[in-house]
PDB file of C-alpha atoms in Angstrom:
ATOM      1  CA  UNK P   1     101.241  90.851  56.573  1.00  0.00           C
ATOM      2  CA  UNK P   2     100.677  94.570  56.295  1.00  0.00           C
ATOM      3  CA  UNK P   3     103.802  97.052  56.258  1.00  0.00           C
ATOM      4  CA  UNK P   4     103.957  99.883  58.802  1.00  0.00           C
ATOM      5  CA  UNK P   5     104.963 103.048  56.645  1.00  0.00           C
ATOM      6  CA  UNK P   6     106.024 106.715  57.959  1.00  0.00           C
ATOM      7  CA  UNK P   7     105.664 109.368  55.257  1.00  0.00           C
ATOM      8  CA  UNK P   8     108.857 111.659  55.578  1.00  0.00           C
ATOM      9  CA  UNK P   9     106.747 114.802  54.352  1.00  0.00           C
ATOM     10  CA  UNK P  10     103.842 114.865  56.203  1.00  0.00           C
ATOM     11  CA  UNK P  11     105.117 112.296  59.452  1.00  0.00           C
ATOM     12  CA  UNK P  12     101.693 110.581  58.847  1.00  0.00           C
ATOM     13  CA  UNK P  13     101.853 106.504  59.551  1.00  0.00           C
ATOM     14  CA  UNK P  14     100.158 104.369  57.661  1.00  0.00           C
ATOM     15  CA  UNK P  15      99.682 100.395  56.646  1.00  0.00           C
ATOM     16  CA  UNK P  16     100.157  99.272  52.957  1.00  0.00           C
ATOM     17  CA  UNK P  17      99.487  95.573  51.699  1.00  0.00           C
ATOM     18  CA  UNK P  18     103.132  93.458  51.847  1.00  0.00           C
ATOM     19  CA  UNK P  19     102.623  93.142  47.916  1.00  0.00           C
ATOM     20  CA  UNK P  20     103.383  96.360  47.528  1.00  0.00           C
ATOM     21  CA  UNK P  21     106.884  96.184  49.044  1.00  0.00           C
ATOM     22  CA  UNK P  22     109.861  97.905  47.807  1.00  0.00           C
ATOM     23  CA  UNK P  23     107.475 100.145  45.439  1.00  0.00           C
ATOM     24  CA  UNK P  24     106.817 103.723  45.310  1.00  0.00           C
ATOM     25  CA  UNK P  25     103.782 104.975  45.707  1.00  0.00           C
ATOM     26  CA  UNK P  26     102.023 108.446  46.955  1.00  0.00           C
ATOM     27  CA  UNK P  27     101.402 109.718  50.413  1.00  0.00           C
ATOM     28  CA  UNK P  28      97.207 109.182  51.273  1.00  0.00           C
ATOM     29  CA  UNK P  29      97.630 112.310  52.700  1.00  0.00           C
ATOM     30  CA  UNK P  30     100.017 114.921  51.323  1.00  0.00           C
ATOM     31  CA  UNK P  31     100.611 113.018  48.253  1.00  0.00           C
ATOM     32  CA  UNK P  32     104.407 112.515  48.348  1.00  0.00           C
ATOM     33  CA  UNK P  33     105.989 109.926  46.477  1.00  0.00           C
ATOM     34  CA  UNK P  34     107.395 107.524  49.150  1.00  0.00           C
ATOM     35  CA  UNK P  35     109.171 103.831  49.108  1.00  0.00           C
ATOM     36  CA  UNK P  36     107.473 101.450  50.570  1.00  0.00           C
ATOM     37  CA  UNK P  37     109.843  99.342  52.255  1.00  0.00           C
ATOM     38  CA  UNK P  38     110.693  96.088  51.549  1.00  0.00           C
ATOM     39  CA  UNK P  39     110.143  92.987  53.369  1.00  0.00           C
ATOM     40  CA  UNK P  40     113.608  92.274  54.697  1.00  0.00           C
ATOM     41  CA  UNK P  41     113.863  95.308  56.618  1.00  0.00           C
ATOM     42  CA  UNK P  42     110.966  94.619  58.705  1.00  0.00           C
ATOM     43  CA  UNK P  43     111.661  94.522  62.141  1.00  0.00           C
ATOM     44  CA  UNK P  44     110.384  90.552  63.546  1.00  0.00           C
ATOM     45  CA  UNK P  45     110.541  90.078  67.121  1.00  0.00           C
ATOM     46  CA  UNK P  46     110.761  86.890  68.137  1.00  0.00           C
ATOM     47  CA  UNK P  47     108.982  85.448  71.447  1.00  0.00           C
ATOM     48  CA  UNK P  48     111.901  83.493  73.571  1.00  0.00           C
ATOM     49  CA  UNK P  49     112.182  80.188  72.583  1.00  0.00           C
ATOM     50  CA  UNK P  50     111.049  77.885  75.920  1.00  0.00           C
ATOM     51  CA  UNK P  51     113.448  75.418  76.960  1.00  0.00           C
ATOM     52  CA  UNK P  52     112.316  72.409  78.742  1.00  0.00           C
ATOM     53  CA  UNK P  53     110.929  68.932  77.555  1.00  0.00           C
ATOM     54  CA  UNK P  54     108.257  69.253  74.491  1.00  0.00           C
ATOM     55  CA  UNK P  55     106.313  66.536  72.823  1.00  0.00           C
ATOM     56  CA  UNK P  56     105.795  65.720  69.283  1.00  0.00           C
ATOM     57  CA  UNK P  57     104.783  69.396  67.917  1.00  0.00           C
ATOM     58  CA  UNK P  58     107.262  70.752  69.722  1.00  0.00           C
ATOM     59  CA  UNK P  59     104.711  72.433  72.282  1.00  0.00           C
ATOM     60  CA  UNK P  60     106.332  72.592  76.196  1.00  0.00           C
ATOM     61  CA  UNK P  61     104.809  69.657  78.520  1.00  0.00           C
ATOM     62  CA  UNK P  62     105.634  72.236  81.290  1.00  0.00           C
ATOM     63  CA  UNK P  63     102.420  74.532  82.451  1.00  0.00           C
ATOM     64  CA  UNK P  64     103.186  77.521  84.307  1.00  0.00           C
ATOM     65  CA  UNK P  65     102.055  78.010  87.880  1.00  0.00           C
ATOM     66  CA  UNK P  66      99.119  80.195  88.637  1.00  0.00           C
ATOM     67  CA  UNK P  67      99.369  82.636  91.308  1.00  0.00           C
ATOM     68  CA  UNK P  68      97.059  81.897  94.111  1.00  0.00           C
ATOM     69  CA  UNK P  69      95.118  84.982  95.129  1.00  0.00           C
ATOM     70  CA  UNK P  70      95.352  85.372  99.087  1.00  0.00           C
ATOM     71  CA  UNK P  71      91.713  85.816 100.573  1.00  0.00           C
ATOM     72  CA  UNK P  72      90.420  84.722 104.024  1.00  0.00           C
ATOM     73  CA  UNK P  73      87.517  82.843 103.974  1.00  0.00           C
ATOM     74  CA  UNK P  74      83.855  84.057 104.978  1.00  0.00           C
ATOM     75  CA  UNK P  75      83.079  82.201 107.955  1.00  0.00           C
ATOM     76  CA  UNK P  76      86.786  83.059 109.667  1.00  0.00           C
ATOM     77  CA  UNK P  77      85.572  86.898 109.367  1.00  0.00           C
ATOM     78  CA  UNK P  78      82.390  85.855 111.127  1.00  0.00           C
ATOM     79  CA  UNK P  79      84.128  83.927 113.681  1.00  0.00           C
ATOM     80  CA  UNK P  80      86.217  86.848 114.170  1.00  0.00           C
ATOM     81  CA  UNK P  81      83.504  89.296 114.512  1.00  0.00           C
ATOM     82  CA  UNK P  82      81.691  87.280 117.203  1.00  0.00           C
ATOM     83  CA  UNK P  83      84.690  86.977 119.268  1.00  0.00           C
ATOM     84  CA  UNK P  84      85.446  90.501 119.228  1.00  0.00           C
ATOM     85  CA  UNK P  85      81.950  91.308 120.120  1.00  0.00           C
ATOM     86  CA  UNK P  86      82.307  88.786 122.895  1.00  0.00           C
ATOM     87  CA  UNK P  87      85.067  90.143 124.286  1.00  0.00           C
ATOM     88  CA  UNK P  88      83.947  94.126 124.027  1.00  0.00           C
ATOM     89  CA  UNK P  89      80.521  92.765 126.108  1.00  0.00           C
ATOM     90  CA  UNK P  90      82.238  91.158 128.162  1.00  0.00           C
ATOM     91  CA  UNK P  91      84.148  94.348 129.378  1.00  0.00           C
ATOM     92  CA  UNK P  92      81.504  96.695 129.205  1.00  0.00           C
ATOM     93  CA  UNK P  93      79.282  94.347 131.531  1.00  0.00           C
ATOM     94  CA  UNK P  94      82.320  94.138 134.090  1.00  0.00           C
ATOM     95  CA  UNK P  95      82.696  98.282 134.171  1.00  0.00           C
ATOM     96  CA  UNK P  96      78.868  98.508 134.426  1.00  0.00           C
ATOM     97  CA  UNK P  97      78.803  95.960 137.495  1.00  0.00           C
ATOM     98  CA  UNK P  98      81.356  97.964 139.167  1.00  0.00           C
ATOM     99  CA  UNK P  99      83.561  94.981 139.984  1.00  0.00           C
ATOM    100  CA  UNK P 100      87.443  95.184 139.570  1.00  0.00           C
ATOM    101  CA  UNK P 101      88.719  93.070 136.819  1.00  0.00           C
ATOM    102  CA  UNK P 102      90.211  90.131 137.885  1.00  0.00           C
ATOM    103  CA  UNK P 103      93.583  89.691 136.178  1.00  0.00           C
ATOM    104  CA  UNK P 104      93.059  86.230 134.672  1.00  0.00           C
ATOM    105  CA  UNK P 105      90.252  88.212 132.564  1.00  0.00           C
ATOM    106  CA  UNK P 106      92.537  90.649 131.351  1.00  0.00           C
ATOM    107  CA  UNK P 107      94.257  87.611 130.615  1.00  0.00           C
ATOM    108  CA  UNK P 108      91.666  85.893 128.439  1.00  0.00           C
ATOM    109  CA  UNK P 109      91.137  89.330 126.823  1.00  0.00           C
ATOM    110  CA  UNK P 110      94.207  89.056 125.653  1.00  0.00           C
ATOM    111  CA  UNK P 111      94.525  85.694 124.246  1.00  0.00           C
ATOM    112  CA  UNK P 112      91.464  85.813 122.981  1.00  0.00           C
ATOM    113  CA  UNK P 113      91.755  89.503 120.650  1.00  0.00           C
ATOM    114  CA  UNK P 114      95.355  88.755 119.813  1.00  0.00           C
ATOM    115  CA  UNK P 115      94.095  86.194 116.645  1.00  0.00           C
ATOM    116  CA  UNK P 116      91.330  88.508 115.151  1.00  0.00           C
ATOM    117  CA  UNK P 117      93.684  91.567 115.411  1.00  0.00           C
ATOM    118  CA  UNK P 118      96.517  89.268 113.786  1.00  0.00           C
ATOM    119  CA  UNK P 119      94.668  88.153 110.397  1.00  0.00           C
ATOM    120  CA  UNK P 120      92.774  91.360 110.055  1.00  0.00           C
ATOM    121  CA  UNK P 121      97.034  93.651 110.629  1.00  0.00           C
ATOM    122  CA  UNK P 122      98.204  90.773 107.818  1.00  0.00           C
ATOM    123  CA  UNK P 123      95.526  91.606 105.253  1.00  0.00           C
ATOM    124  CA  UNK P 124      95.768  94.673 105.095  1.00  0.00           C
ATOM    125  CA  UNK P 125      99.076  94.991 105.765  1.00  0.00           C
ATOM    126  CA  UNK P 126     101.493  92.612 103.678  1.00  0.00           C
ATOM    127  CA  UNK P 127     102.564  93.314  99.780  1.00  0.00           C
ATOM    128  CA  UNK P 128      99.929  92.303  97.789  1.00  0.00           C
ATOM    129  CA  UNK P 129     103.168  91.983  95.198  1.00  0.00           C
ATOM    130  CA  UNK P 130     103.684  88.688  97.178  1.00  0.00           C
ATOM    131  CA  UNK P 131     101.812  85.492  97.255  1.00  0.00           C
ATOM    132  CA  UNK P 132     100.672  85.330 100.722  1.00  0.00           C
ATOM    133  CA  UNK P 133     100.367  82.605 103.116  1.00  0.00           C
ATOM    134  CA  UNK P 134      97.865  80.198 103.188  1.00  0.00           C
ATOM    135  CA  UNK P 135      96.705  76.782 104.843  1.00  0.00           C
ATOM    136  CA  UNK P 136      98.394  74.950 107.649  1.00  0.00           C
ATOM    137  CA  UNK P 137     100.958  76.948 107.215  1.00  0.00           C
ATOM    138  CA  UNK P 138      99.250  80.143 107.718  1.00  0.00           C
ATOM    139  CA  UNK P 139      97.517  79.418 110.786  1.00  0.00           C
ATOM    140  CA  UNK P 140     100.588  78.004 112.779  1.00  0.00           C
ATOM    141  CA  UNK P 141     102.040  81.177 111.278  1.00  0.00           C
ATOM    142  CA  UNK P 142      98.886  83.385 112.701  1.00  0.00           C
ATOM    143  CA  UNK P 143      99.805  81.155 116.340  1.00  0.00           C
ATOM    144  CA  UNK P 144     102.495  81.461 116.570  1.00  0.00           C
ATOM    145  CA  UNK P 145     102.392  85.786 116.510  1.00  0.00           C
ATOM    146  CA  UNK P 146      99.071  85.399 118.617  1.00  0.00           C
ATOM    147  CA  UNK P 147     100.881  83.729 121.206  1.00  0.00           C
ATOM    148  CA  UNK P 148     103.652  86.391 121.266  1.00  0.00           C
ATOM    149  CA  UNK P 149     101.177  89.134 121.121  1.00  0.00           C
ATOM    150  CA  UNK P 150      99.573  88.044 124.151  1.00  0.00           C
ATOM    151  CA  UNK P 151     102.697  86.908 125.765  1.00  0.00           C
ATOM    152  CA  UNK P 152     103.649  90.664 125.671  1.00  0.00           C
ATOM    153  CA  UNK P 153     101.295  90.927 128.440  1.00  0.00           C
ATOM    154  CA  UNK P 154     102.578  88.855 130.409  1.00  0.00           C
ATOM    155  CA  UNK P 155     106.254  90.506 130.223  1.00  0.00           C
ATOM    156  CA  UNK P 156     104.510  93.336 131.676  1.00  0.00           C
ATOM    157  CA  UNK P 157     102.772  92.188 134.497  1.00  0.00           C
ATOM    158  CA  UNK P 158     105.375  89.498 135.677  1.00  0.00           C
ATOM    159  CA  UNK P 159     107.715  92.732 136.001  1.00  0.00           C
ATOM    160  CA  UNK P 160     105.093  94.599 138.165  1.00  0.00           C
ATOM    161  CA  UNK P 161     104.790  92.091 140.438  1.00  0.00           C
ATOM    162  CA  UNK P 162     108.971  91.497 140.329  1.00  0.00           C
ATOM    163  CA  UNK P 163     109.279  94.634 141.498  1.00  0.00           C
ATOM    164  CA  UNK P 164     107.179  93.986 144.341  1.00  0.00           C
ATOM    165  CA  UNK P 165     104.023  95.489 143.392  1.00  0.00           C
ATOM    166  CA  UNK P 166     101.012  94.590 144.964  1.00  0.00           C
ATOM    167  CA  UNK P 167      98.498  95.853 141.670  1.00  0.00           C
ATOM    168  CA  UNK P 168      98.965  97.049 138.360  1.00  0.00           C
ATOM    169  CA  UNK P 169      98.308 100.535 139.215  1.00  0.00           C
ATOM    170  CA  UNK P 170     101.472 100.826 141.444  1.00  0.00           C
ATOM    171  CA  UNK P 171     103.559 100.881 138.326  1.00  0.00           C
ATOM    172  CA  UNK P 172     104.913 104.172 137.881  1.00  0.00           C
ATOM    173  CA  UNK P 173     105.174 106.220 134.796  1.00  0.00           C
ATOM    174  CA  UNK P 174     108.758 105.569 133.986  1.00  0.00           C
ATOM    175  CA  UNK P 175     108.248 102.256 134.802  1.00  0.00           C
ATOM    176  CA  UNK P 176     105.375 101.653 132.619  1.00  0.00           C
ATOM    177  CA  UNK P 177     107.063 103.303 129.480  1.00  0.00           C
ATOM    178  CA  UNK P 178     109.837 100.693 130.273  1.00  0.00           C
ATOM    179  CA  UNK P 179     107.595  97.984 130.107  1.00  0.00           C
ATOM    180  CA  UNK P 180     105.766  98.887 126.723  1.00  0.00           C
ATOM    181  CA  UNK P 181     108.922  99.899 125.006  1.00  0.00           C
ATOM    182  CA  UNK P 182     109.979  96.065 125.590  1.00  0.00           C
ATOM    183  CA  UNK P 183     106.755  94.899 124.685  1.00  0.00           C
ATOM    184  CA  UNK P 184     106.433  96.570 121.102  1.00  0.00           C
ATOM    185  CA  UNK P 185     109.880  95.512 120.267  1.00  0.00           C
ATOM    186  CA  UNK P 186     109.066  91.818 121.301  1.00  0.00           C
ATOM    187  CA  UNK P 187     105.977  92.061 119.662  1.00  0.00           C
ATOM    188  CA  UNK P 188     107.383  93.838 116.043  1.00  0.00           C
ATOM    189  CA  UNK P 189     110.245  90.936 115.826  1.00  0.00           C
ATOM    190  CA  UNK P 190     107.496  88.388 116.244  1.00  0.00           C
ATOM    191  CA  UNK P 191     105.958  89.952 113.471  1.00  0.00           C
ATOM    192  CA  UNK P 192     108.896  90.147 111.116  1.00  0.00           C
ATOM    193  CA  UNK P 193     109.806  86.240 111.374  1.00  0.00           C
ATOM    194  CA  UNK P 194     106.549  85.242 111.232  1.00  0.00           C
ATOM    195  CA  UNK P 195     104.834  87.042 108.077  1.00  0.00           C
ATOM    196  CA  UNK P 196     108.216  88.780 106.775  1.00  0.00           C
ATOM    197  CA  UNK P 197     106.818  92.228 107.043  1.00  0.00           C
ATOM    198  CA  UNK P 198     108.889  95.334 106.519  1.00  0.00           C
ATOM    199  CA  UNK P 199     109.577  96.839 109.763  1.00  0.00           C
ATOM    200  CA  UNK P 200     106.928  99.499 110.076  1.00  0.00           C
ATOM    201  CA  UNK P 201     104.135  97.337 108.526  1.00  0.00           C
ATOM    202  CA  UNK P 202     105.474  94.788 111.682  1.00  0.00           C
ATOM    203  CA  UNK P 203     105.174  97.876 113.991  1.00  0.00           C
ATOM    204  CA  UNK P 204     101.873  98.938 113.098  1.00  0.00           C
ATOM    205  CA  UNK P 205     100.974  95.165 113.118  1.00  0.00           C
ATOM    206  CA  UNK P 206     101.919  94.967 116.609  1.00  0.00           C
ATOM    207  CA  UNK P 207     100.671  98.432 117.711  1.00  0.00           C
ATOM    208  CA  UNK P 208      97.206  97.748 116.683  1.00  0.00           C
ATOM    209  CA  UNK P 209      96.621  95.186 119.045  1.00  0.00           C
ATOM    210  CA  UNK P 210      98.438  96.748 121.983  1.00  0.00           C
ATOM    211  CA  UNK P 211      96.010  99.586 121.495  1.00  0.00           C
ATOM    212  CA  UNK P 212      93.386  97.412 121.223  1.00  0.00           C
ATOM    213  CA  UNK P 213      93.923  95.973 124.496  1.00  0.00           C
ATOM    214  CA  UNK P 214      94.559  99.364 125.774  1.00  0.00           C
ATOM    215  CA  UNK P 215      90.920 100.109 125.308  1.00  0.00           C
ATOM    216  CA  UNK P 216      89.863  97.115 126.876  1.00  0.00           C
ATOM    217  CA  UNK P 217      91.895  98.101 129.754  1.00  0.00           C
ATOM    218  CA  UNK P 218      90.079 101.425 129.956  1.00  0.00           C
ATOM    219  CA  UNK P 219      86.592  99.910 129.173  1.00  0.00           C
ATOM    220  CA  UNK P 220      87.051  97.940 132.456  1.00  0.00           C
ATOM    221  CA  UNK P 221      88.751 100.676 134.490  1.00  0.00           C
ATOM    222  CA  UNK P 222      91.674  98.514 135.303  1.00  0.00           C
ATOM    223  CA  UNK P 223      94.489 101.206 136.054  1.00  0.00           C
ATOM    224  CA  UNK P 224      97.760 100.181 134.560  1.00  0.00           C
ATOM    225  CA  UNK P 225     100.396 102.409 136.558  1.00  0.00           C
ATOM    226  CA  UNK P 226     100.138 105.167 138.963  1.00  0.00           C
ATOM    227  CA  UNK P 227      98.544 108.694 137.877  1.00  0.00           C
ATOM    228  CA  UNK P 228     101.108 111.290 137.518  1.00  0.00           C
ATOM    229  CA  UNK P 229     101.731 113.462 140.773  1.00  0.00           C
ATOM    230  CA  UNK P 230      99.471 116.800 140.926  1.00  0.00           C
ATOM    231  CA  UNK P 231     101.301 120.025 141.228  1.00  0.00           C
ATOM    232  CA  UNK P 232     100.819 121.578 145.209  1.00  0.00           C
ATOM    233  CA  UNK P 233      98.293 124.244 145.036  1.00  0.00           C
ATOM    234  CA  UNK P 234      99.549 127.898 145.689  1.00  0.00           C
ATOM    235  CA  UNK P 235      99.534 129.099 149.502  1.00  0.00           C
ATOM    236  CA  UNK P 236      96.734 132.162 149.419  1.00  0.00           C
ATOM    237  CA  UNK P 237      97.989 135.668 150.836  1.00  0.00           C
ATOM    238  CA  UNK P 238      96.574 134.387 154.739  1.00  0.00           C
ATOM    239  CA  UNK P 239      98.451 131.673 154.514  1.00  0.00           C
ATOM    240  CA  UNK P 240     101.922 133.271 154.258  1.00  0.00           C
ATOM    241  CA  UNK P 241     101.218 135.998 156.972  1.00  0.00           C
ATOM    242  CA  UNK P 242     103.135 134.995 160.374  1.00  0.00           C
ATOM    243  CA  UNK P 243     101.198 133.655 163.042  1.00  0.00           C
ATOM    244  CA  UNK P 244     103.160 136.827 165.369  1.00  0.00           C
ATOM    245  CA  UNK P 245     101.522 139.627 162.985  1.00  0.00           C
ATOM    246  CA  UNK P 246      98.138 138.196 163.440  1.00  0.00           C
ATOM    247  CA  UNK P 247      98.398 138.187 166.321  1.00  0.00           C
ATOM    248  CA  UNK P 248      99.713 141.770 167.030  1.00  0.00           C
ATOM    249  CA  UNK P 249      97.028 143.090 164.262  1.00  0.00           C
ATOM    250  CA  UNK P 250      94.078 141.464 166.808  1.00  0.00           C
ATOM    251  CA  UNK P 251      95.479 143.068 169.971  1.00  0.00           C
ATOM    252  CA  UNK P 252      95.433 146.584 167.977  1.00  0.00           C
ATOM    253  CA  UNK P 253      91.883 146.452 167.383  1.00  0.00           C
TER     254      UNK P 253
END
């Protein structure tokens, strides 16, 4: 086994045969009579002996587990794709027919972009430091936060129509801030217990399909609350004058 040497002259590092140990012998470079040292004061470093059952030869019976890459398969992205393209005709063809949006559409919008958006926020969003879901367990995990997604939806309309409004768009402003502040919380804790996000990976997660679903909203002009009130425009100079000093100003001429 060879010997690592350091001149002391010259700082140079070197490797000498293991016969020569505990001679002296010139640098290669500066020529400086060193000692090699001997083989007792090498420095062995010892792998960690493995505990566990072994057979014969003393070799462990126990094989270590191989981390499972996470990857979603080929024909789920396709299935995904054609649903999202499904549901994006769908609400272009209802704005171009210029028919209102019946809300049990909006509904199935919903549901149905709430499982694509799901798996796509989870890719790219978990630790890749982590082995991530997969299986049965996966997709009653991807479900289960599809069904709360969409649910969210439902929070907001069943308190429109609580508060005895006869459409969406009679929602006010404050109202409607109200309502989507209690649906992104709902929708981030679903997140967190379901794929164990941190919390602004879960945000984001959950933001990306209520924005999604915001643009389907506004592809099929469905108004979601009230437009804010316009200012009153400015009274012109004729307006203000008195009625009396028209009047008088007529009779003059």
């Amino acid at each position: 086994m060879p010997i690592q040497v350091t001149c002391p002259g010259c700082m140079s590092r070197f490797a000498v045969s293991d016969k020569y140990a505990g001679k002296k012998g010139p640098c290669p470079k500066c020529k400086k009579v060193i000692e090699i040292p001997a083989v007792t004061e090498q420095v062995v470093i010892h792998a960690p002996e493995v505990s566990g059952p072994k057979d014969s030869k003393g070799v462990s019976v126990l094989k270590p587990l191989a981390r499972k890459e996470f990857t979603v398969g080929l024909w789920t992205w396709i299935a995904v794709g054609v649903a999202t393209l499904t549901i994006l005709g769908i609400a272009i063809g209802v704005r171009f027919s210029g028919s209102t949006a019946p809300i049990s559409l909006l509904a199935i919008g919903a549901i149905a972009l709430a499982p694509p958006i799901v798996m796509l926020g989870y890719t790219f969003l978990r630790d890749d430091g982590l082995e991530g879901y997969r299986g049965m367990e996966y997709w009653i995990r991807v479900s289960i936060c599809s069904a709360v997604f969409a649910a969210t939806w439902l929070i907001y309309v069943g308190l429109a129509y609580y508060f005895e409004h006869k459409s969406l768009a009679e929602v006010t402003t404050v109202e409607m801030l109200i309502y989507t502040a209690s649906m992104i919380a709902i929708g981030l804790t679903a997140s967190l217990l379901t794929f164990e996000l941190e919390a602004f990976q879960a945000a984001m997660h959950y933001l990306v399909y209520f924005v999604a679903t915001l643009v389907l909203c506004l592809i099929m002009k469905v108004e979601l609350a009230e437009p804010l009130a316009s200012p009153a425009p400015r009274q012109g100079i004729s307006q203000v004058i008195p009625n009396d000093a028209i009047a008088i100003n007529n009779s003059m001429r």
